[in-house]
Short mmCIF file of C-alpha atoms in Angstrom, two decimals:
data_model
loop_
_atom_site.label_atom_id
_atom_site.label_comp_id
_atom_site.label_asym_id
_atom_site.label_seq_id
_atom_site.Cartn_x
_atom_site.Cartn_y
_atom_site.Cartn_z
CA UNK A 1 106.01 77.80 -55.53
CA UNK A 2 106.90 77.38 -59.17
CA UNK A 3 110.21 77.53 -60.98
CA UNK A 4 111.31 81.14 -61.16
CA UNK A 5 114.14 81.09 -63.66
CA UNK A 6 113.44 83.61 -66.43
CA UNK A 7 115.31 85.80 -68.85
CA UNK A 8 114.35 88.78 -66.71
CA UNK A 9 115.65 87.35 -63.45
CA UNK A 10 118.91 86.20 -65.00
CA UNK A 11 119.77 89.64 -66.35
CA UNK A 12 119.68 91.54 -63.10
CA UNK A 13 123.44 91.15 -62.86
CA UNK A 14 125.87 91.85 -60.07
CA UNK A 15 124.35 95.26 -59.41
CA UNK A 16 121.57 93.65 -57.36
CA UNK A 17 123.73 90.97 -55.75
CA UNK A 18 123.74 92.83 -52.46
CA UNK A 19 119.95 92.95 -52.47
CA UNK A 20 119.74 89.27 -53.40
CA UNK A 21 121.90 88.07 -50.52
CA UNK A 22 120.98 90.50 -47.75
CA UNK A 23 117.95 90.10 -45.46
CA UNK A 24 115.32 92.71 -46.18
CA UNK A 25 115.68 95.81 -44.06
CA UNK A 26 112.91 98.38 -44.05
CA UNK A 27 112.18 101.22 -41.62
CA UNK A 28 109.38 100.30 -39.23
CA UNK A 29 109.36 103.09 -36.68
CA UNK A 30 105.93 102.11 -35.37
CA UNK A 31 107.46 98.89 -34.10
CA UNK A 32 110.36 100.54 -32.28
CA UNK A 33 110.38 99.62 -28.60
CA UNK A 34 112.49 101.88 -26.37
CA UNK A 35 115.42 99.98 -24.82
CA UNK A 36 115.05 99.19 -21.12
CA UNK A 37 117.32 97.58 -18.56
CA UNK A 38 116.69 94.11 -17.18
CA UNK A 39 117.22 95.56 -13.69
CA UNK A 40 114.91 98.52 -13.06
CA UNK A 41 114.90 100.02 -9.55
CA UNK A 42 111.48 101.22 -8.47
CA UNK A 43 110.78 104.76 -7.31
CA UNK A 44 108.83 105.62 -4.15
CA UNK A 45 105.09 105.05 -4.67
CA UNK A 46 105.67 103.97 -8.26
CA UNK A 47 103.02 101.72 -9.71
CA UNK A 48 104.06 98.48 -11.44
CA UNK A 49 101.51 96.87 -13.77
CA UNK A 50 101.93 93.35 -15.16
CA UNK A 51 100.01 92.20 -18.24
CA UNK A 52 99.84 88.55 -19.22
CA UNK A 53 99.16 86.83 -22.54
CA UNK A 54 97.55 89.03 -25.18
CA UNK A 55 97.39 86.48 -28.02
CA UNK A 56 96.29 88.98 -30.61
CA UNK A 57 93.23 90.14 -28.66
CA UNK A 58 93.61 93.87 -29.20
CA UNK A 59 90.27 94.81 -27.67
CA UNK A 60 91.00 93.04 -24.39
CA UNK A 61 94.44 94.65 -24.30
CA UNK A 62 92.69 98.02 -24.46
CA UNK A 63 90.46 96.98 -21.55
CA UNK A 64 93.47 95.98 -19.46
CA UNK A 65 95.44 99.14 -20.19
CA UNK A 66 92.46 101.36 -19.42
CA UNK A 67 91.79 99.52 -16.16
CA UNK A 68 95.46 100.07 -15.32
CA UNK A 69 94.93 103.80 -15.94
CA UNK A 70 97.81 104.12 -18.38
CA UNK A 71 95.92 104.59 -21.66
CA UNK A 72 93.38 106.92 -23.16
CA UNK A 73 92.54 108.01 -26.70
CA UNK A 74 92.13 111.49 -28.11
CA UNK A 75 88.49 110.65 -28.81
CA UNK A 76 86.05 107.85 -28.09
CA UNK A 77 87.32 106.16 -31.22
CA UNK A 78 90.00 103.54 -30.45
CA UNK A 79 91.48 104.21 -33.90
CA UNK A 80 92.52 107.69 -32.77
CA UNK A 81 95.93 108.46 -31.30
CA UNK A 82 96.66 106.52 -28.08
CA UNK A 83 97.97 108.53 -25.15
CA UNK A 84 100.06 107.38 -22.21
CA UNK A 85 98.51 108.71 -19.01
CA UNK A 86 100.42 106.49 -16.57
CA UNK A 87 103.10 109.00 -15.59
CA UNK A 88 105.97 107.07 -13.99
CA UNK A 89 104.10 103.75 -13.99
CA UNK A 90 106.08 100.74 -15.19
CA UNK A 91 104.16 98.30 -17.39
CA UNK A 92 105.59 94.81 -17.93
CA UNK A 93 103.99 92.74 -20.67
CA UNK A 94 104.96 89.15 -19.85
CA UNK A 95 105.05 87.67 -23.35
CA UNK A 96 102.73 85.89 -25.77
CA UNK A 97 101.43 88.89 -27.68
CA UNK A 98 101.46 86.64 -30.75
CA UNK A 99 99.18 83.88 -32.11
CA UNK A 100 95.53 82.91 -31.75
CA UNK A 101 94.05 86.37 -32.51
CA UNK A 102 93.97 88.78 -35.44
CA UNK A 103 95.37 91.82 -33.63
CA UNK A 104 98.96 90.74 -33.02
CA UNK A 105 100.71 93.55 -34.89
CA UNK A 106 98.16 96.12 -33.79
CA UNK A 107 98.74 95.16 -30.15
CA UNK A 108 102.49 95.29 -30.68
CA UNK A 109 102.31 98.75 -32.23
CA UNK A 110 100.22 100.02 -29.32
CA UNK A 111 102.65 98.73 -26.69
CA UNK A 112 105.59 100.24 -28.58
CA UNK A 113 103.81 103.59 -28.93
CA UNK A 114 102.95 103.70 -25.24
CA UNK A 115 106.51 102.73 -24.40
CA UNK A 116 107.91 105.63 -26.38
CA UNK A 117 105.56 108.08 -24.71
CA UNK A 118 106.13 106.65 -21.23
CA UNK A 119 109.90 106.98 -21.58
CA UNK A 120 109.55 110.75 -21.93
CA UNK A 121 107.80 111.17 -18.56
CA UNK A 122 109.77 108.65 -16.51
CA UNK A 123 107.55 105.61 -16.96
CA UNK A 124 108.17 102.63 -19.16
CA UNK A 125 106.93 99.57 -21.01
CA UNK A 126 109.00 96.39 -20.89
CA UNK A 127 108.06 93.51 -23.17
CA UNK A 128 109.16 89.96 -22.43
CA UNK A 129 109.44 86.93 -24.68
CA UNK A 130 106.86 84.22 -24.35
CA UNK A 131 106.98 80.80 -25.93
CA UNK A 132 104.80 82.03 -28.80
CA UNK A 133 107.33 84.70 -29.74
CA UNK A 134 109.95 81.94 -29.77
CA UNK A 135 107.75 79.73 -31.97
CA UNK A 136 107.26 82.51 -34.52
CA UNK A 137 110.98 83.25 -34.56
CA UNK A 138 111.58 79.61 -35.46
CA UNK A 139 109.00 79.56 -38.26
CA UNK A 140 106.54 77.42 -36.28
CA UNK A 141 103.04 78.79 -36.86
CA UNK A 142 100.82 76.05 -35.42
CA UNK A 143 98.89 78.53 -33.27
CA UNK A 144 98.13 81.10 -35.95
CA UNK A 145 94.34 80.99 -35.72
CA UNK A 146 92.36 84.19 -35.46
CA UNK A 147 88.76 84.74 -36.45
CA UNK A 148 89.80 85.00 -40.10
CA UNK A 149 93.09 83.50 -41.16
CA UNK A 150 95.38 84.96 -38.51
CA UNK A 151 97.66 86.53 -41.10
CA UNK A 152 95.66 89.44 -42.50
CA UNK A 153 97.79 91.99 -40.66
CA UNK A 154 101.01 90.35 -41.76
CA UNK A 155 99.92 90.33 -45.40
CA UNK A 156 99.39 94.09 -45.18
CA UNK A 157 102.89 94.22 -43.72
CA UNK A 158 104.14 92.06 -46.60
CA UNK A 159 102.52 94.27 -49.24
CA UNK A 160 104.55 97.24 -48.02
CA UNK A 161 107.65 95.07 -48.29
CA UNK A 162 106.71 94.11 -51.87
CA UNK A 163 106.44 97.77 -52.82
CA UNK A 164 109.69 98.77 -51.12
CA UNK A 165 111.60 95.85 -52.62
CA UNK A 166 110.23 96.58 -56.08
CA UNK A 167 111.22 100.23 -55.81
CA UNK A 168 114.71 99.30 -54.66
CA UNK A 169 115.20 96.89 -57.53
CA UNK A 170 113.65 99.35 -59.95
CA UNK A 171 116.45 101.80 -59.27
CA UNK A 172 118.82 99.26 -60.84
CA UNK A 173 116.87 97.29 -63.44
CA UNK A 174 114.17 99.81 -64.32
CA UNK A 175 110.86 100.64 -62.71
CA UNK A 176 108.75 98.25 -64.80
CA UNK A 177 110.97 95.22 -64.22
CA UNK A 178 111.52 96.10 -60.56
CA UNK A 179 107.79 96.30 -59.86
CA UNK A 180 107.32 92.80 -61.26
CA UNK A 181 110.13 91.41 -59.11
CA UNK A 182 109.16 93.17 -55.90
CA UNK A 183 107.36 90.19 -54.40
CA UNK A 184 110.00 87.59 -55.25
CA UNK A 185 111.63 87.81 -51.82
CA UNK A 186 108.64 85.69 -50.70
CA UNK A 187 109.73 82.65 -52.72
CA UNK A 188 112.61 81.77 -50.38
CA UNK A 189 110.06 80.98 -47.64
CA UNK A 190 108.44 78.25 -49.78
CA UNK A 191 104.90 79.58 -49.20
CA UNK A 192 105.39 79.22 -45.43
CA UNK A 193 103.89 82.53 -44.23
CA UNK A 194 106.64 84.68 -45.77
CA UNK A 195 105.47 88.03 -44.36
CA UNK A 196 105.15 86.67 -40.81
CA UNK A 197 108.38 84.68 -40.93
CA UNK A 198 110.47 87.46 -42.44
CA UNK A 199 109.26 89.82 -39.71
CA UNK A 200 110.07 87.59 -36.74
CA UNK A 201 113.01 85.43 -37.80
CA UNK A 202 116.43 86.19 -36.28
CA UNK A 203 117.98 88.95 -38.35
CA UNK A 204 114.55 89.73 -39.76
CA UNK A 205 112.59 92.93 -40.19
CA UNK A 206 111.63 93.37 -36.54
CA UNK A 207 114.83 91.97 -35.04
CA UNK A 208 116.54 95.28 -34.33
CA UNK A 209 113.71 97.74 -33.55
CA UNK A 210 111.59 95.35 -31.47
CA UNK A 211 112.83 91.85 -30.66
CA UNK A 212 116.37 92.81 -29.63
CA UNK A 213 114.87 95.17 -27.05
CA UNK A 214 112.58 92.60 -25.50
CA UNK A 215 113.72 90.60 -22.46
CA UNK A 216 113.75 86.98 -21.40
CA UNK A 217 113.37 88.09 -17.79
CA UNK A 218 113.51 91.40 -15.93
CA UNK A 219 113.52 92.71 -12.38
CA UNK A 220 111.38 95.75 -11.63
CA UNK A 221 111.68 96.90 -8.06
CA UNK A 222 111.75 93.74 -5.96
CA UNK A 223 109.82 91.57 -8.42
CA UNK A 224 111.17 89.20 -11.04
CA UNK A 225 109.08 89.01 -14.21
CA UNK A 226 109.39 86.10 -16.64
CA UNK A 227 107.15 84.05 -18.89
CA UNK A 228 106.58 80.50 -17.58
CA UNK A 229 109.43 80.38 -15.06
CA UNK A 230 113.01 81.01 -14.05
CA UNK A 231 114.94 78.30 -12.22
CA UNK A 232 118.21 78.33 -10.25
CA UNK A 233 119.64 76.18 -13.03
CA UNK A 234 118.95 78.95 -15.55
CA UNK A 235 120.79 81.48 -13.41
CA UNK A 236 123.68 79.12 -12.73
CA UNK A 237 124.12 78.47 -16.44
CA UNK A 238 124.39 82.18 -17.28
CA UNK A 239 126.61 83.23 -14.37
CA UNK A 240 130.14 84.42 -15.06
CA UNK A 241 132.95 82.10 -14.02
CA UNK A 242 134.06 84.15 -11.04
CA UNK A 243 133.18 84.43 -7.37
CA UNK A 244 131.52 87.83 -7.77
CA UNK A 245 128.93 86.64 -10.27
CA UNK A 246 125.35 86.64 -8.96
CA UNK A 247 121.77 86.38 -10.15
CA UNK A 248 121.77 89.91 -11.55
CA UNK A 249 124.84 89.15 -13.64
CA UNK A 250 123.20 85.95 -14.86
CA UNK A 251 120.06 87.85 -15.83
CA UNK A 252 122.11 90.36 -17.80
CA UNK A 253 124.02 87.58 -19.57
CA UNK A 254 120.79 85.72 -20.35
CA UNK A 255 119.25 88.75 -22.03
CA UNK A 256 122.48 89.55 -23.85
CA UNK A 257 122.58 86.03 -25.28
CA UNK A 258 118.99 86.36 -26.48
CA UNK A 259 119.74 89.72 -28.08
CA UNK A 260 122.79 88.38 -29.91
CA UNK A 261 120.80 85.40 -31.17
CA UNK A 262 117.98 87.61 -32.43
CA UNK A 263 120.26 90.00 -34.30
CA UNK A 264 122.12 87.20 -36.10
CA UNK A 265 121.04 85.72 -39.42
CA UNK A 266 121.54 81.99 -38.81
CA UNK A 267 120.73 80.51 -42.21
CA UNK A 268 123.38 80.69 -44.90
CA UNK A 269 121.38 81.72 -47.91
CA UNK A 270 119.16 84.68 -48.75
CA UNK A 271 117.53 85.09 -52.13
CA UNK A 272 115.37 88.18 -52.39
CA UNK A 273 115.32 88.18 -56.20
CA UNK A 274 113.73 84.71 -56.32
CA UNK A 275 116.27 83.19 -58.68
CA UNK A 276 116.07 79.41 -58.27
CA UNK A 277 116.63 76.50 -60.64
CA UNK A 278 113.77 74.34 -59.34
CA UNK A 279 111.02 73.97 -56.78
CA UNK A 280 113.18 71.41 -54.95
CA UNK A 281 115.87 74.03 -54.48
CA UNK A 282 113.33 76.44 -52.98
CA UNK A 283 112.12 73.79 -50.50
CA UNK A 284 115.67 72.81 -49.62
CA UNK A 285 116.67 76.38 -48.82
CA UNK A 286 113.49 76.96 -46.80
CA UNK A 287 114.18 73.84 -44.74
CA UNK A 288 117.71 75.06 -44.15
CA UNK A 289 116.30 78.33 -42.84
CA UNK A 290 113.89 76.47 -40.58
CA UNK A 291 116.52 74.16 -39.07
CA UNK A 292 119.02 77.00 -38.58
CA UNK A 293 116.54 79.01 -36.53
CA UNK A 294 115.24 76.11 -34.45
#
Protein backbone atom coordinates (compact mmCIF):
# COMPACT_ATOMS: atom_id res chain seq x y z
CA UNK A 1 0.00 0.00 0.00
CA UNK A 2 0.99 3.62 -0.36
CA UNK A 3 0.39 6.61 1.85
CA UNK A 4 -3.23 7.62 1.55
CA UNK A 5 -3.35 11.03 3.17
CA UNK A 6 -4.90 13.53 0.75
CA UNK A 7 -6.89 16.73 0.80
CA UNK A 8 -9.92 14.72 -0.28
CA UNK A 9 -9.67 12.13 2.48
CA UNK A 10 -9.09 14.73 5.18
CA UNK A 11 -12.23 16.68 4.32
CA UNK A 12 -14.74 13.90 4.75
CA UNK A 13 -15.42 15.16 8.25
CA UNK A 14 -17.35 13.69 11.13
CA UNK A 15 -20.30 12.85 8.90
CA UNK A 16 -18.53 9.68 7.72
CA UNK A 17 -16.95 8.81 11.06
CA UNK A 18 -19.46 6.02 11.61
CA UNK A 19 -18.56 4.51 8.25
CA UNK A 20 -14.85 4.87 8.97
CA UNK A 21 -14.95 3.01 12.26
CA UNK A 22 -17.62 0.38 11.62
CA UNK A 23 -16.98 -2.97 9.91
CA UNK A 24 -18.57 -3.10 6.48
CA UNK A 25 -22.05 -4.54 6.52
CA UNK A 26 -23.73 -5.40 3.25
CA UNK A 27 -26.76 -7.59 2.52
CA UNK A 28 -25.70 -10.99 1.21
CA UNK A 29 -28.90 -13.01 1.16
CA UNK A 30 -27.38 -15.70 -1.06
CA UNK A 31 -25.06 -16.58 1.81
CA UNK A 32 -27.78 -16.88 4.43
CA UNK A 33 -27.77 -20.31 6.05
CA UNK A 34 -30.96 -21.23 7.93
CA UNK A 35 -30.31 -21.67 11.67
CA UNK A 36 -30.31 -25.25 12.91
CA UNK A 37 -30.00 -26.83 16.33
CA UNK A 38 -26.89 -28.71 17.42
CA UNK A 39 -29.19 -31.51 18.62
CA UNK A 40 -31.50 -32.70 15.84
CA UNK A 41 -33.71 -35.73 16.57
CA UNK A 42 -34.18 -37.96 13.56
CA UNK A 43 -37.58 -38.92 12.17
CA UNK A 44 -38.60 -42.48 11.29
CA UNK A 45 -36.96 -43.58 8.03
CA UNK A 46 -35.28 -40.21 7.63
CA UNK A 47 -32.14 -40.21 5.55
CA UNK A 48 -28.98 -38.57 6.92
CA UNK A 49 -26.27 -37.67 4.41
CA UNK A 50 -22.76 -36.62 5.46
CA UNK A 51 -20.47 -34.72 3.07
CA UNK A 52 -16.78 -34.30 3.79
CA UNK A 53 -14.22 -31.75 2.60
CA UNK A 54 -15.25 -29.76 -0.47
CA UNK A 55 -12.18 -27.52 -0.76
CA UNK A 56 -13.64 -25.35 -3.47
CA UNK A 57 -14.36 -28.24 -5.84
CA UNK A 58 -17.84 -27.18 -6.93
CA UNK A 59 -18.18 -29.83 -9.64
CA UNK A 60 -17.48 -32.70 -7.25
CA UNK A 61 -19.91 -31.21 -4.75
CA UNK A 62 -22.57 -31.41 -7.46
CA UNK A 63 -21.68 -35.07 -8.04
CA UNK A 64 -22.01 -35.85 -4.33
CA UNK A 65 -25.33 -34.05 -3.92
CA UNK A 66 -26.79 -35.72 -6.99
CA UNK A 67 -25.65 -39.15 -5.82
CA UNK A 68 -27.32 -38.36 -2.49
CA UNK A 69 -30.53 -37.61 -4.41
CA UNK A 70 -31.03 -34.19 -2.86
CA UNK A 71 -30.22 -31.93 -5.82
CA UNK A 72 -31.39 -31.35 -9.35
CA UNK A 73 -31.37 -28.36 -11.68
CA UNK A 74 -34.21 -26.87 -13.69
CA UNK A 75 -32.30 -27.80 -16.85
CA UNK A 76 -29.20 -29.75 -17.80
CA UNK A 77 -27.23 -26.57 -17.23
CA UNK A 78 -25.66 -26.47 -13.74
CA UNK A 79 -25.89 -22.66 -13.88
CA UNK A 80 -29.68 -22.89 -13.73
CA UNK A 81 -31.64 -22.76 -10.49
CA UNK A 82 -30.75 -25.60 -8.07
CA UNK A 83 -33.65 -27.51 -6.56
CA UNK A 84 -33.79 -29.46 -3.31
CA UNK A 85 -35.37 -32.85 -3.99
CA UNK A 86 -34.35 -34.52 -0.72
CA UNK A 87 -37.63 -34.05 1.13
CA UNK A 88 -36.95 -34.55 4.85
CA UNK A 89 -33.34 -35.67 4.31
CA UNK A 90 -30.77 -34.10 6.63
CA UNK A 91 -27.47 -33.15 4.98
CA UNK A 92 -24.46 -32.46 7.20
CA UNK A 93 -21.46 -30.84 5.53
CA UNK A 94 -18.55 -31.59 7.86
CA UNK A 95 -16.38 -28.54 7.19
CA UNK A 96 -13.54 -27.46 4.90
CA UNK A 97 -15.57 -25.94 2.10
CA UNK A 98 -12.77 -23.38 1.79
CA UNK A 99 -9.27 -23.37 0.24
CA UNK A 100 -7.48 -25.29 -2.52
CA UNK A 101 -10.17 -24.82 -5.22
CA UNK A 102 -11.72 -21.93 -7.12
CA UNK A 103 -15.36 -22.67 -6.27
CA UNK A 104 -15.44 -21.89 -2.55
CA UNK A 105 -18.09 -19.18 -2.61
CA UNK A 106 -20.09 -20.94 -5.31
CA UNK A 107 -20.18 -24.11 -3.21
CA UNK A 108 -21.16 -22.09 -0.15
CA UNK A 109 -24.00 -20.38 -2.00
CA UNK A 110 -25.31 -23.73 -3.23
CA UNK A 111 -25.34 -25.27 0.25
CA UNK A 112 -27.10 -22.21 1.66
CA UNK A 113 -29.69 -22.24 -1.14
CA UNK A 114 -30.42 -25.93 -0.63
CA UNK A 115 -30.63 -25.36 3.11
CA UNK A 116 -33.27 -22.67 2.67
CA UNK A 117 -35.33 -24.88 0.38
CA UNK A 118 -34.93 -27.96 2.58
CA UNK A 119 -36.15 -26.08 5.65
CA UNK A 120 -39.51 -25.50 3.97
CA UNK A 121 -40.22 -29.22 3.48
CA UNK A 122 -38.85 -30.56 6.77
CA UNK A 123 -35.31 -31.38 5.67
CA UNK A 124 -32.18 -29.45 6.43
CA UNK A 125 -28.56 -28.60 5.71
CA UNK A 126 -26.15 -28.22 8.62
CA UNK A 127 -22.68 -26.84 7.95
CA UNK A 128 -19.82 -27.45 10.36
CA UNK A 129 -16.54 -25.63 10.81
CA UNK A 130 -13.39 -27.27 9.57
CA UNK A 131 -9.85 -26.15 10.26
CA UNK A 132 -9.77 -24.30 6.93
CA UNK A 133 -12.73 -22.13 7.93
CA UNK A 134 -10.82 -21.34 11.13
CA UNK A 135 -7.67 -20.47 9.16
CA UNK A 136 -9.56 -18.05 6.92
CA UNK A 137 -11.23 -16.43 9.91
CA UNK A 138 -7.76 -15.76 11.33
CA UNK A 139 -6.39 -14.28 8.10
CA UNK A 140 -4.20 -17.30 7.36
CA UNK A 141 -4.43 -18.04 3.64
CA UNK A 142 -1.61 -20.55 3.11
CA UNK A 143 -3.91 -23.02 1.34
CA UNK A 144 -5.51 -20.62 -1.11
CA UNK A 145 -4.46 -22.37 -4.31
CA UNK A 146 -7.00 -23.06 -7.02
CA UNK A 147 -6.34 -23.57 -10.70
CA UNK A 148 -6.02 -19.80 -11.16
CA UNK A 149 -5.24 -17.67 -8.15
CA UNK A 150 -7.82 -18.99 -5.70
CA UNK A 151 -9.29 -15.54 -5.14
CA UNK A 152 -11.17 -14.77 -8.35
CA UNK A 153 -14.54 -15.29 -6.68
CA UNK A 154 -13.60 -13.17 -3.71
CA UNK A 155 -12.46 -10.31 -5.93
CA UNK A 156 -15.89 -10.31 -7.57
CA UNK A 157 -17.28 -10.20 -4.03
CA UNK A 158 -14.92 -7.32 -3.24
CA UNK A 159 -15.96 -5.34 -6.31
CA UNK A 160 -19.55 -5.31 -5.09
CA UNK A 161 -18.27 -4.04 -1.76
CA UNK A 162 -16.31 -1.28 -3.51
CA UNK A 163 -19.45 -0.12 -5.30
CA UNK A 164 -21.63 -0.24 -2.19
CA UNK A 165 -19.05 1.57 -0.07
CA UNK A 166 -18.59 4.24 -2.73
CA UNK A 167 -22.33 4.79 -2.98
CA UNK A 168 -22.64 5.06 0.79
CA UNK A 169 -19.84 7.61 1.01
CA UNK A 170 -21.18 9.44 -2.02
CA UNK A 171 -24.37 10.23 -0.14
CA UNK A 172 -22.26 12.34 2.22
CA UNK A 173 -19.31 13.69 0.26
CA UNK A 174 -20.76 13.67 -3.25
CA UNK A 175 -21.03 10.95 -5.86
CA UNK A 176 -17.75 11.74 -7.65
CA UNK A 177 -15.63 11.78 -4.49
CA UNK A 178 -17.44 8.78 -3.02
CA UNK A 179 -16.82 6.65 -6.10
CA UNK A 180 -13.09 7.35 -5.84
CA UNK A 181 -13.02 6.39 -2.17
CA UNK A 182 -15.15 3.27 -2.47
CA UNK A 183 -12.22 0.86 -2.53
CA UNK A 184 -10.29 2.42 0.34
CA UNK A 185 -11.71 -0.01 2.90
CA UNK A 186 -9.19 -2.47 1.38
CA UNK A 187 -6.17 -0.52 2.64
CA UNK A 188 -6.64 -1.57 6.27
CA UNK A 189 -5.85 -5.18 5.26
CA UNK A 190 -2.38 -4.19 4.00
CA UNK A 191 -2.83 -6.00 0.67
CA UNK A 192 -3.48 -9.27 2.54
CA UNK A 193 -6.47 -10.61 0.55
CA UNK A 194 -8.85 -7.86 1.70
CA UNK A 195 -12.00 -9.26 0.06
CA UNK A 196 -11.46 -12.75 1.48
CA UNK A 197 -10.42 -11.55 4.92
CA UNK A 198 -13.23 -9.03 5.30
CA UNK A 199 -15.75 -11.74 4.42
CA UNK A 200 -14.56 -14.35 6.91
CA UNK A 201 -13.06 -12.43 9.82
CA UNK A 202 -15.02 -12.34 13.11
CA UNK A 203 -17.54 -9.53 12.82
CA UNK A 204 -17.04 -9.56 9.05
CA UNK A 205 -19.43 -9.62 6.13
CA UNK A 206 -20.43 -13.27 6.43
CA UNK A 207 -20.30 -13.49 10.21
CA UNK A 208 -24.01 -13.09 10.87
CA UNK A 209 -25.75 -14.67 7.85
CA UNK A 210 -23.44 -17.68 7.52
CA UNK A 211 -20.66 -18.29 10.05
CA UNK A 212 -22.73 -17.68 13.19
CA UNK A 213 -25.14 -20.38 12.00
CA UNK A 214 -22.48 -23.00 11.40
CA UNK A 215 -21.61 -25.51 14.12
CA UNK A 216 -18.47 -26.85 15.72
CA UNK A 217 -20.24 -30.16 16.29
CA UNK A 218 -23.80 -31.43 15.97
CA UNK A 219 -25.85 -34.51 16.79
CA UNK A 220 -28.30 -35.73 14.17
CA UNK A 221 -30.28 -38.72 15.30
CA UNK A 222 -27.82 -40.94 17.15
CA UNK A 223 -24.72 -39.73 15.32
CA UNK A 224 -22.25 -37.05 16.37
CA UNK A 225 -20.79 -35.05 13.49
CA UNK A 226 -17.59 -33.04 13.88
CA UNK A 227 -14.56 -32.13 11.80
CA UNK A 228 -11.39 -33.93 12.94
CA UNK A 229 -12.60 -35.07 16.36
CA UNK A 230 -14.37 -34.47 19.64
CA UNK A 231 -12.75 -35.64 22.87
CA UNK A 232 -14.09 -36.10 26.42
CA UNK A 233 -11.82 -33.22 27.41
CA UNK A 234 -13.66 -30.92 25.00
CA UNK A 235 -17.00 -31.84 26.52
CA UNK A 236 -15.70 -31.55 30.07
CA UNK A 237 -14.36 -28.07 29.37
CA UNK A 238 -17.71 -26.80 28.08
CA UNK A 239 -19.95 -28.42 30.70
CA UNK A 240 -21.84 -26.23 33.15
CA UNK A 241 -20.64 -26.29 36.74
CA UNK A 242 -23.54 -28.33 38.08
CA UNK A 243 -24.41 -31.98 38.51
CA UNK A 244 -27.07 -31.92 35.78
CA UNK A 245 -24.70 -30.84 33.04
CA UNK A 246 -24.06 -33.47 30.36
CA UNK A 247 -22.60 -33.87 26.90
CA UNK A 248 -25.59 -32.22 25.24
CA UNK A 249 -25.20 -29.16 27.44
CA UNK A 250 -21.49 -29.06 26.64
CA UNK A 251 -22.22 -29.25 22.91
CA UNK A 252 -24.66 -26.36 23.18
CA UNK A 253 -22.15 -24.28 25.15
CA UNK A 254 -19.38 -25.08 22.67
CA UNK A 255 -21.43 -23.86 19.73
CA UNK A 256 -22.61 -20.81 21.65
CA UNK A 257 -19.01 -19.85 22.41
CA UNK A 258 -18.10 -20.17 18.73
CA UNK A 259 -21.08 -18.06 17.71
CA UNK A 260 -20.21 -15.31 20.18
CA UNK A 261 -16.61 -15.30 18.99
CA UNK A 262 -17.64 -15.05 15.34
CA UNK A 263 -20.05 -12.17 15.89
CA UNK A 264 -17.51 -10.09 17.82
CA UNK A 265 -15.07 -7.68 16.19
CA UNK A 266 -11.85 -8.43 18.08
CA UNK A 267 -9.47 -5.83 16.67
CA UNK A 268 -9.72 -2.30 17.99
CA UNK A 269 -9.46 -0.26 14.83
CA UNK A 270 -11.47 -0.09 11.61
CA UNK A 271 -10.64 2.37 8.86
CA UNK A 272 -12.91 2.06 5.85
CA UNK A 273 -12.02 5.51 4.47
CA UNK A 274 -8.33 4.59 4.19
CA UNK A 275 -7.02 7.60 6.09
CA UNK A 276 -3.53 6.73 7.31
CA UNK A 277 -0.41 8.80 7.93
CA UNK A 278 2.07 6.23 6.61
CA UNK A 279 2.56 2.75 5.22
CA UNK A 280 3.97 1.68 8.60
CA UNK A 281 0.70 2.63 10.25
CA UNK A 282 -1.24 0.50 7.76
CA UNK A 283 0.99 -2.52 8.44
CA UNK A 284 0.78 -1.99 12.20
CA UNK A 285 -3.01 -1.93 12.16
CA UNK A 286 -3.19 -4.99 9.90
CA UNK A 287 -0.92 -6.91 12.26
CA UNK A 288 -3.12 -5.88 15.15
CA UNK A 289 -6.11 -7.29 13.29
CA UNK A 290 -4.25 -10.52 12.60
CA UNK A 291 -3.13 -11.07 16.19
CA UNK A 292 -6.57 -10.20 17.61
CA UNK A 293 -8.26 -12.85 15.49
CA UNK A 294 -5.68 -15.58 16.05
